[in-house]
């Protein structure tokens, strides 16, 4: 007897996309295919659905292939999400389901809703497994729809009796808890789980602590049978999944909108977050892969709590095991993401708060605790985070992060960038981070991450800036090294302006970027300065006028280094209106209150004053010469040095401009000021340059006397 697929093929070429769709479904419904063939058909169906959705976006009247996908067809796709299917098939089925939900719209939502309730109402183990697996898979795909189905009245309350049956089905229980685990991504679902499921979840975990824990310690290889109804005890996998769910409920705060104002703010818990953390730790330290993924995920949530972070960091064996697990975990796996999340939690610093934000935080804490302000946990202060960062670095995390950065997902790269950013807060280890490959890691992360991952990109760029502030850039760039120096400029420039998406103005990335660019500009070769000016000059000019003294000083220090290049000099010395405006700002900075700002501006003026247009600009600018002479009698000898170099360049200028400069300097009392400079100075080079600057001024006076 011919199969459905053969019948369609025998009728000739597919007349339409609808016929081709039915042909694919016919093959999927037949079954008996190899996994590769099933995946190939699922991929073909995914492409057809995606193409259909795209085409309908531009042509609303186009007939969709979803018109021939009835409930039986959808049933076929969704059953491939069953946990009893091979992992590779389930992965491809998730993509097909996502494509179908996009293409089918409201009709697809209605069919998915009907499928779930139909399976649950049948009340057989097989139907429960399929329904729960479908819910787990669709939470990330259509979260609003799946949440609506999940919160349907009577559904969650029915799970307790199912999990408390005397004879346990490992697969039903596992599928059920996988669904609850996925549902924890939504605040409303967490609230409902807390209300209807916590009691029996506690029972599952409690059984491990009182009975199974003892039995497993006697025989670590003890496991339940694989049969559908085989156990009086919950399986170990179920117990760990229950613990993970409880950890999520304990670690993630209840959304404010869901908080009942009349409800007691102190909630009792049979199993504390510390006990759950201990459970996860025991599992991770066992030399078995079974259950480790769930334990890593659970510890990732538990480690949001400061006291759990402190416990982890003090357990050297656990820290070593976590690193070993991360190093062996395949890229793009839940274990990798979970382990990286743990290290991100361990190394995360509190955000810097303004005084107003600190007061608001205290007021909220006071209100939430009904008059008892708990304050911030001291285990999460900067001193404790510093210690945790040092411990994580000394445990050897950098090479592991570098290895994962080469092949892992964008989400994992974001976590890696955040971890490295925290580690760079510890200044003494920045050089070692560079030696272990962190610079290349950060360059790759910044270029790989997309624009919509702005926070992770900024983390990578800021971490790069911190490292480049503290090392000689020649050690990681140039020569035969694989890292081109211009690759670092774009990331650094990207954090010069404040984050436009942030509701608070954080100038630390701006400051650190300016410092790193200053260090790069100090390297030999004009090309570096050319690239910085080309990509960053507009931002640098803006920061010169920053109201923050540190940022303004860093910007003028960068300008000073850029004045060693022809492009930098041209910005101030080409005689244009813009050049004169820039010179005016530089003269104002040379007269600033901050000594470092005056010194950097003075260095730039010393380099620029060898050019006629700059000398003319200083002479014609009101108080221009007076500012330069003021540097010559500054208490700081470095500043006096820069001032007399500028004066020497001005008096040595030929022609009418030079004559005007000498006259203006004499008019402003320059001769006496330079004599005072001679008396104050001790360094031979300062004394020599001052004497050279005085000579042309005194020669004019001698000629006038004669």
CSV table of N, CA and C in Angstrom, one decimal, residues 585-700:
chain,number,residue,atom,x,y,z
A,585,UNK,N,40.2,78.1,23.7
A,585,UNK,CA,39.9,77.1,24.8
A,585,UNK,C,41.1,76.6,25.5
A,586,UNK,N,42.2,76.3,24.7
A,586,UNK,CA,43.4,75.8,25.2
A,586,UNK,C,44.0,76.8,26.2
A,587,UNK,N,44.0,78.1,25.8
A,587,UNK,CA,44.6,79.1,26.7
A,587,UNK,C,43.8,79.2,28.0
A,588,UNK,N,42.5,79.1,27.9
A,588,UNK,CA,41.6,79.1,29.1
A,588,UNK,C,42.0,77.9,30.0
A,589,UNK,N,42.2,76.7,29.4
A,589,UNK,CA,42.6,75.6,30.2
A,589,UNK,C,44.0,75.7,30.8
A,590,UNK,N,44.9,76.5,30.1
A,590,UNK,CA,46.2,76.7,30.7
A,590,UNK,C,46.1,77.6,31.9
A,591,UNK,N,45.0,78.3,32.1
A,591,UNK,CA,44.8,79.1,33.3
A,591,UNK,C,43.8,78.5,34.3
A,592,UNK,N,43.5,77.2,34.2
A,592,UNK,CA,42.6,76.6,35.1
A,592,UNK,C,43.1,76.4,36.5
A,593,UNK,N,42.2,76.2,37.4
A,593,UNK,CA,42.7,76.0,38.8
A,593,UNK,C,43.4,74.7,39.0
A,594,UNK,N,43.0,73.6,38.3
A,594,UNK,CA,43.7,72.3,38.5
A,594,UNK,C,45.1,72.3,37.8
A,595,UNK,N,46.0,71.9,38.6
A,595,UNK,CA,47.4,72.0,38.2
A,595,UNK,C,47.7,71.0,37.0
A,596,UNK,N,47.1,69.8,37.1
A,596,UNK,CA,47.2,68.9,36.0
A,596,UNK,C,46.7,69.4,34.7
A,597,UNK,N,45.5,70.0,34.7
A,597,UNK,CA,44.9,70.6,33.5
A,597,UNK,C,45.8,71.7,32.9
A,598,UNK,N,46.4,72.6,33.8
A,598,UNK,CA,47.3,73.6,33.3
A,598,UNK,C,48.5,73.0,32.7
A,599,UNK,N,49.0,72.0,33.3
A,599,UNK,CA,50.3,71.4,32.8
A,599,UNK,C,50.1,70.8,31.4
A,600,UNK,N,48.9,70.0,31.2
A,600,UNK,CA,48.7,69.4,29.9
A,600,UNK,C,48.4,70.5,28.9
A,601,UNK,N,47.7,71.5,29.2
A,601,UNK,CA,47.4,72.6,28.2
A,601,UNK,C,48.7,73.3,27.9
A,602,UNK,N,49.6,73.5,28.9
A,602,UNK,CA,50.9,74.1,28.7
A,602,UNK,C,51.8,73.3,27.8
A,603,UNK,N,51.7,72.0,27.9
A,603,UNK,CA,52.5,71.1,27.0
A,603,UNK,C,52.0,71.2,25.6
A,604,UNK,N,50.7,71.3,25.4
A,604,UNK,CA,50.2,71.5,24.0
A,604,UNK,C,50.6,72.8,23.5
A,605,UNK,N,50.6,73.9,24.3
A,605,UNK,CA,50.9,75.2,23.8
A,605,UNK,C,52.4,75.2,23.5
A,606,UNK,N,53.2,74.5,24.2
A,606,UNK,CA,54.7,74.5,24.0
A,606,UNK,C,55.0,73.9,22.6
A,607,UNK,N,54.2,72.8,22.2
A,607,UNK,CA,54.4,72.2,20.9
A,607,UNK,C,53.9,73.1,19.8
A,608,UNK,N,52.8,73.8,20.1
A,608,UNK,CA,52.1,74.6,19.0
A,608,UNK,C,52.8,75.9,18.8
A,609,UNK,N,53.4,76.5,19.8
A,609,UNK,CA,53.9,77.8,19.7
A,609,UNK,C,55.1,78.0,18.7
A,610,UNK,N,55.5,76.9,18.1
A,610,UNK,CA,56.5,77.0,17.0
A,610,UNK,C,56.0,77.4,15.7
A,611,UNK,N,54.6,77.6,15.6
A,611,UNK,CA,54.0,77.9,14.4
A,611,UNK,C,53.4,79.4,14.4
A,612,UNK,N,53.6,80.1,13.3
A,612,UNK,CA,53.3,81.5,13.3
A,612,UNK,C,51.8,81.8,13.6
A,613,UNK,N,50.9,81.1,13.0
A,613,UNK,CA,49.5,81.3,13.3
A,613,UNK,C,49.1,81.2,14.8
A,614,UNK,N,49.8,80.2,15.4
A,614,UNK,CA,49.5,80.0,16.9
A,614,UNK,C,50.0,81.2,17.7
A,615,UNK,N,51.3,81.7,17.3
A,615,UNK,CA,51.9,82.8,18.0
A,615,UNK,C,51.0,84.0,17.8
A,616,UNK,N,50.5,84.2,16.6
A,616,UNK,CA,49.6,85.4,16.3
A,616,UNK,C,48.3,85.3,17.2
A,617,UNK,N,47.8,84.1,17.2
A,617,UNK,CA,46.6,83.8,18.0
A,617,UNK,C,46.8,84.2,19.5
A,618,UNK,N,47.9,83.8,20.1
A,618,UNK,CA,48.2,84.0,21.5
A,618,UNK,C,48.3,85.5,21.7
A,619,UNK,N,49.1,86.2,20.8
A,619,UNK,CA,49.3,87.6,21.0
A,619,UNK,C,48.0,88.4,20.9
A,620,UNK,N,47.2,88.1,19.9
A,620,UNK,CA,45.9,88.8,19.7
A,620,UNK,C,44.8,88.5,20.6
A,621,UNK,N,44.9,87.3,21.3
A,621,UNK,CA,43.9,86.9,22.3
A,621,UNK,C,44.1,87.7,23.6
A,622,UNK,N,43.0,88.2,24.1
A,622,UNK,CA,43.0,89.0,25.3
A,622,UNK,C,43.5,88.1,26.4
A,623,UNK,N,44.5,88.5,27.2
A,623,UNK,CA,45.1,87.8,28.3
A,623,UNK,C,45.9,86.5,27.8
A,624,UNK,N,46.1,86.4,26.5
A,624,UNK,CA,46.8,85.2,26.0
A,624,UNK,C,48.2,85.2,26.5
A,625,UNK,N,49.0,86.3,26.3
A,625,UNK,CA,50.4,86.4,26.7
A,625,UNK,C,50.5,86.3,28.2
A,626,UNK,N,49.5,86.9,28.9
A,626,UNK,CA,49.6,86.9,30.4
A,626,UNK,C,49.4,85.5,30.9
A,627,UNK,N,48.6,84.7,30.3
A,627,UNK,CA,48.4,83.3,30.7
A,627,UNK,C,49.7,82.5,30.6
A,628,UNK,N,50.4,82.7,29.4
A,628,UNK,CA,51.7,82.0,29.2
A,628,UNK,C,52.7,82.5,30.3
A,629,UNK,N,52.8,83.8,30.5
A,629,UNK,CA,53.8,84.3,31.5
A,629,UNK,C,53.4,83.8,32.9
A,630,UNK,N,52.1,83.6,33.2
A,630,UNK,CA,51.7,83.1,34.5
A,630,UNK,C,52.3,81.7,34.7
A,631,UNK,N,52.4,80.9,33.6
A,631,UNK,CA,52.9,79.6,33.7
A,631,UNK,C,54.4,79.7,34.1
A,632,UNK,N,55.1,80.7,33.7
A,632,UNK,CA,56.5,80.8,33.9
A,632,UNK,C,56.9,81.1,35.3
A,633,UNK,N,56.0,81.5,36.2
A,633,UNK,CA,56.3,81.7,37.6
A,633,UNK,C,55.4,80.8,38.5
A,634,UNK,N,54.9,79.7,37.9
A,634,UNK,CA,54.1,78.7,38.6
A,634,UNK,C,55.0,78.0,39.6
A,635,UNK,N,54.5,77.6,40.7
A,635,UNK,CA,55.3,76.9,41.8
A,635,UNK,C,55.8,75.5,41.3
A,636,UNK,N,55.1,75.0,40.3
A,636,UNK,CA,55.5,73.7,39.7
A,636,UNK,C,56.5,73.9,38.6
A,637,UNK,N,57.7,73.3,38.8
A,637,UNK,CA,58.8,73.6,37.8
A,637,UNK,C,58.5,73.0,36.5
A,638,UNK,N,57.8,71.9,36.4
A,638,UNK,CA,57.4,71.4,35.1
A,638,UNK,C,56.5,72.4,34.3
A,639,UNK,N,55.6,73.0,35.0
A,639,UNK,CA,54.8,74.1,34.4
A,639,UNK,C,55.7,75.3,33.9
A,640,UNK,N,56.6,75.7,34.8
A,640,UNK,CA,57.5,76.8,34.4
A,640,UNK,C,58.3,76.4,33.1
A,641,UNK,N,58.7,75.1,33.1
A,641,UNK,CA,59.5,74.6,31.9
A,641,UNK,C,58.6,74.8,30.6
A,642,UNK,N,57.4,74.4,30.7
A,642,UNK,CA,56.5,74.5,29.5
A,642,UNK,C,56.2,76.0,29.2
A,643,UNK,N,56.1,76.8,30.2
A,643,UNK,CA,55.8,78.2,29.9
A,643,UNK,C,57.0,78.9,29.2
A,644,UNK,N,58.2,78.6,29.7
A,644,UNK,CA,59.4,79.3,29.1
A,644,UNK,C,59.7,78.7,27.7
A,645,UNK,N,59.4,77.5,27.5
A,645,UNK,CA,59.5,76.9,26.1
A,645,UNK,C,58.6,77.7,25.2
A,646,UNK,N,57.3,77.9,25.6
A,646,UNK,CA,56.4,78.6,24.8
A,646,UNK,C,56.9,80.1,24.5
A,647,UNK,N,57.4,80.7,25.6
A,647,UNK,CA,57.9,82.1,25.4
A,647,UNK,C,59.1,82.1,24.5
A,648,UNK,N,60.0,81.1,24.6
A,648,UNK,CA,61.2,81.1,23.7
A,648,UNK,C,60.7,80.9,22.3
A,649,UNK,N,59.7,80.1,22.0
A,649,UNK,CA,59.2,79.9,20.6
A,649,UNK,C,58.6,81.2,20.1
A,650,UNK,N,57.9,81.9,21.0
A,650,UNK,CA,57.3,83.1,20.5
A,650,UNK,C,58.3,84.2,20.2
A,651,UNK,N,59.3,84.4,21.1
A,651,UNK,CA,60.3,85.5,20.8
A,651,UNK,C,61.2,85.1,19.7
A,652,UNK,N,61.3,83.8,19.4
A,652,UNK,CA,62.2,83.4,18.3
A,652,UNK,C,61.5,83.5,16.9
A,653,UNK,N,60.2,83.8,16.9
A,653,UNK,CA,59.5,83.8,15.6
A,653,UNK,C,60.0,85.0,14.8
A,654,UNK,N,60.1,84.8,13.5
A,654,UNK,CA,60.7,85.8,12.6
A,654,UNK,C,59.5,86.7,12.1
A,655,UNK,N,59.9,87.8,11.6
A,655,UNK,CA,59.0,88.7,10.9
A,655,UNK,C,58.2,89.5,11.8
A,656,UNK,N,57.1,90.1,11.2
A,656,UNK,CA,56.2,91.0,12.0
A,656,UNK,C,55.5,90.3,13.2
A,657,UNK,N,55.2,89.0,13.0
A,657,UNK,CA,54.5,88.3,14.1
A,657,UNK,C,55.4,88.2,15.3
A,658,UNK,N,56.7,87.8,15.0
A,658,UNK,CA,57.7,87.7,16.1
A,658,UNK,C,57.9,89.0,16.8
A,659,UNK,N,58.0,90.1,16.0
A,659,UNK,CA,58.2,91.5,16.6
A,659,UNK,C,57.0,91.8,17.5
A,660,UNK,N,55.8,91.5,17.0
A,660,UNK,CA,54.6,91.8,17.8
A,660,UNK,C,54.6,91.0,19.1
A,661,UNK,N,55.1,89.7,19.0
A,661,UNK,CA,55.1,88.9,20.2
A,661,UNK,C,56.1,89.4,21.2
A,662,UNK,N,57.3,89.8,20.8
A,662,UNK,CA,58.3,90.4,21.7
A,662,UNK,C,57.8,91.6,22.4
A,663,UNK,N,57.1,92.5,21.6
A,663,UNK,CA,56.6,93.7,22.2
A,663,UNK,C,55.5,93.5,23.2
A,664,UNK,N,54.6,92.5,22.9
A,664,UNK,CA,53.5,92.2,23.8
A,664,UNK,C,54.1,91.6,25.1
A,665,UNK,N,55.1,90.7,25.0
A,665,UNK,CA,55.7,90.1,26.2
A,665,UNK,C,56.3,91.2,27.1
A,666,UNK,N,57.0,92.1,26.5
A,666,UNK,CA,57.6,93.2,27.3
A,666,UNK,C,56.5,94.1,27.9
A,667,UNK,N,55.5,94.3,27.2
A,667,UNK,CA,54.4,95.1,27.7
A,667,UNK,C,53.7,94.5,28.9
A,668,UNK,N,53.7,93.2,28.9
A,668,UNK,CA,53.1,92.4,30.0
A,668,UNK,C,54.0,92.2,31.2
A,669,UNK,N,55.2,92.8,31.1
A,669,UNK,CA,56.2,92.6,32.2
A,669,UNK,C,57.0,91.3,32.1
A,670,UNK,N,57.1,90.8,30.8
A,670,UNK,CA,57.7,89.5,30.6
A,670,UNK,C,59.2,89.5,31.1
A,671,UNK,N,59.9,90.6,31.0
A,671,UNK,CA,61.4,90.5,31.3
A,671,UNK,C,61.5,90.3,32.8
A,672,UNK,N,60.7,91.0,33.6
A,672,UNK,CA,60.8,90.8,35.1
A,672,UNK,C,60.3,89.4,35.5
A,673,UNK,N,59.3,88.9,34.8
A,673,UNK,CA,58.7,87.6,35.1
A,673,UNK,C,59.7,86.5,34.8
A,674,UNK,N,60.4,86.6,33.7
A,674,UNK,CA,61.4,85.6,33.3
A,674,UNK,C,62.6,85.7,34.3
A,675,UNK,N,62.9,86.9,34.8
A,675,UNK,CA,64.0,87.0,35.8
A,675,UNK,C,63.6,86.3,37.1
A,676,UNK,N,62.3,86.5,37.4
A,676,UNK,CA,61.9,85.8,38.6
A,676,UNK,C,61.9,84.2,38.4
A,677,UNK,N,61.6,83.8,37.2
A,677,UNK,CA,61.6,82.4,36.8
A,677,UNK,C,63.1,81.9,37.0
A,678,UNK,N,64.0,82.6,36.6
A,678,UNK,CA,65.4,82.2,36.8
A,678,UNK,C,65.8,82.0,38.2
A,679,UNK,N,65.3,82.9,39.1
A,679,UNK,CA,65.6,82.8,40.5
A,679,UNK,C,64.9,81.6,41.1
A,680,UNK,N,63.7,81.2,40.7
A,680,UNK,CA,62.9,80.1,41.3
A,680,UNK,C,63.4,78.8,40.8
A,681,UNK,N,64.0,78.7,39.6
A,681,UNK,CA,64.2,77.4,39.0
A,681,UNK,C,65.6,76.8,39.4
A,682,UNK,N,65.6,75.5,39.5
A,682,UNK,CA,66.8,74.8,39.8
A,682,UNK,C,67.3,73.8,38.7
A,683,UNK,N,66.4,73.4,37.9
A,683,UNK,CA,66.8,72.5,36.9
A,683,UNK,C,67.5,73.2,35.7
A,684,UNK,N,68.7,72.6,35.3
A,684,UNK,CA,69.5,73.3,34.3
A,684,UNK,C,68.8,73.6,33.0
A,685,UNK,N,67.9,72.7,32.6
A,685,UNK,CA,67.3,72.9,31.3
A,685,UNK,C,66.3,74.1,31.4
A,686,UNK,N,65.6,74.3,32.5
A,686,UNK,CA,64.7,75.4,32.7
A,686,UNK,C,65.5,76.7,32.7
A,687,UNK,N,66.6,76.7,33.5
A,687,UNK,CA,67.4,77.9,33.6
A,687,UNK,C,67.9,78.3,32.2
A,688,UNK,N,68.4,77.3,31.4
A,688,UNK,CA,69.0,77.6,30.1
A,688,UNK,C,68.0,78.2,29.1
A,689,UNK,N,66.8,77.6,29.1
A,689,UNK,CA,65.7,78.0,28.2
A,689,UNK,C,65.2,79.4,28.6
A,690,UNK,N,65.1,79.7,29.9
A,690,UNK,CA,64.7,81.0,30.3
A,690,UNK,C,65.7,82.1,29.9
A,691,UNK,N,67.0,81.7,30.0
A,691,UNK,CA,68.0,82.7,29.6
A,691,UNK,C,68.0,82.9,28.1
A,692,UNK,N,67.7,81.9,27.4
A,692,UNK,CA,67.6,82.0,25.9
A,692,UNK,C,66.4,82.9,25.6
A,693,UNK,N,65.3,82.8,26.3
A,693,UNK,CA,64.1,83.6,26.0
A,693,UNK,C,64.3,85.0,26.4
A,694,UNK,N,65.1,85.3,27.5
A,694,UNK,CA,65.4,86.6,27.9
A,694,UNK,C,66.2,87.4,26.9
A,695,UNK,N,67.1,86.7,26.3
A,695,UNK,CA,68.1,87.4,25.4
A,695,UNK,C,67.5,88.3,24.4
A,696,UNK,N,66.6,87.8,23.5
A,696,UNK,CA,66.0,88.7,22.5
A,696,UNK,C,65.3,89.9,23.1
A,697,UNK,N,64.7,89.7,24.3
A,697,UNK,CA,63.9,90.8,24.9
A,697,UNK,C,64.9,91.8,25.5
A,698,UNK,N,66.0,91.4,26.0
A,698,UNK,CA,67.0,92.3,26.6
A,698,UNK,C,67.7,93.1,25.5
A,699,UNK,N,68.0,92.4,24.4
A,699,UNK,CA,68.7,93.0,23.3
A,699,UNK,C,68.0,94.3,22.8
A,700,UNK,N,66.6,94.2,22.7
A,700,UNK,CA,65.8,95.4,22.3
A,700,UNK,C,66.0,96.5,23.3
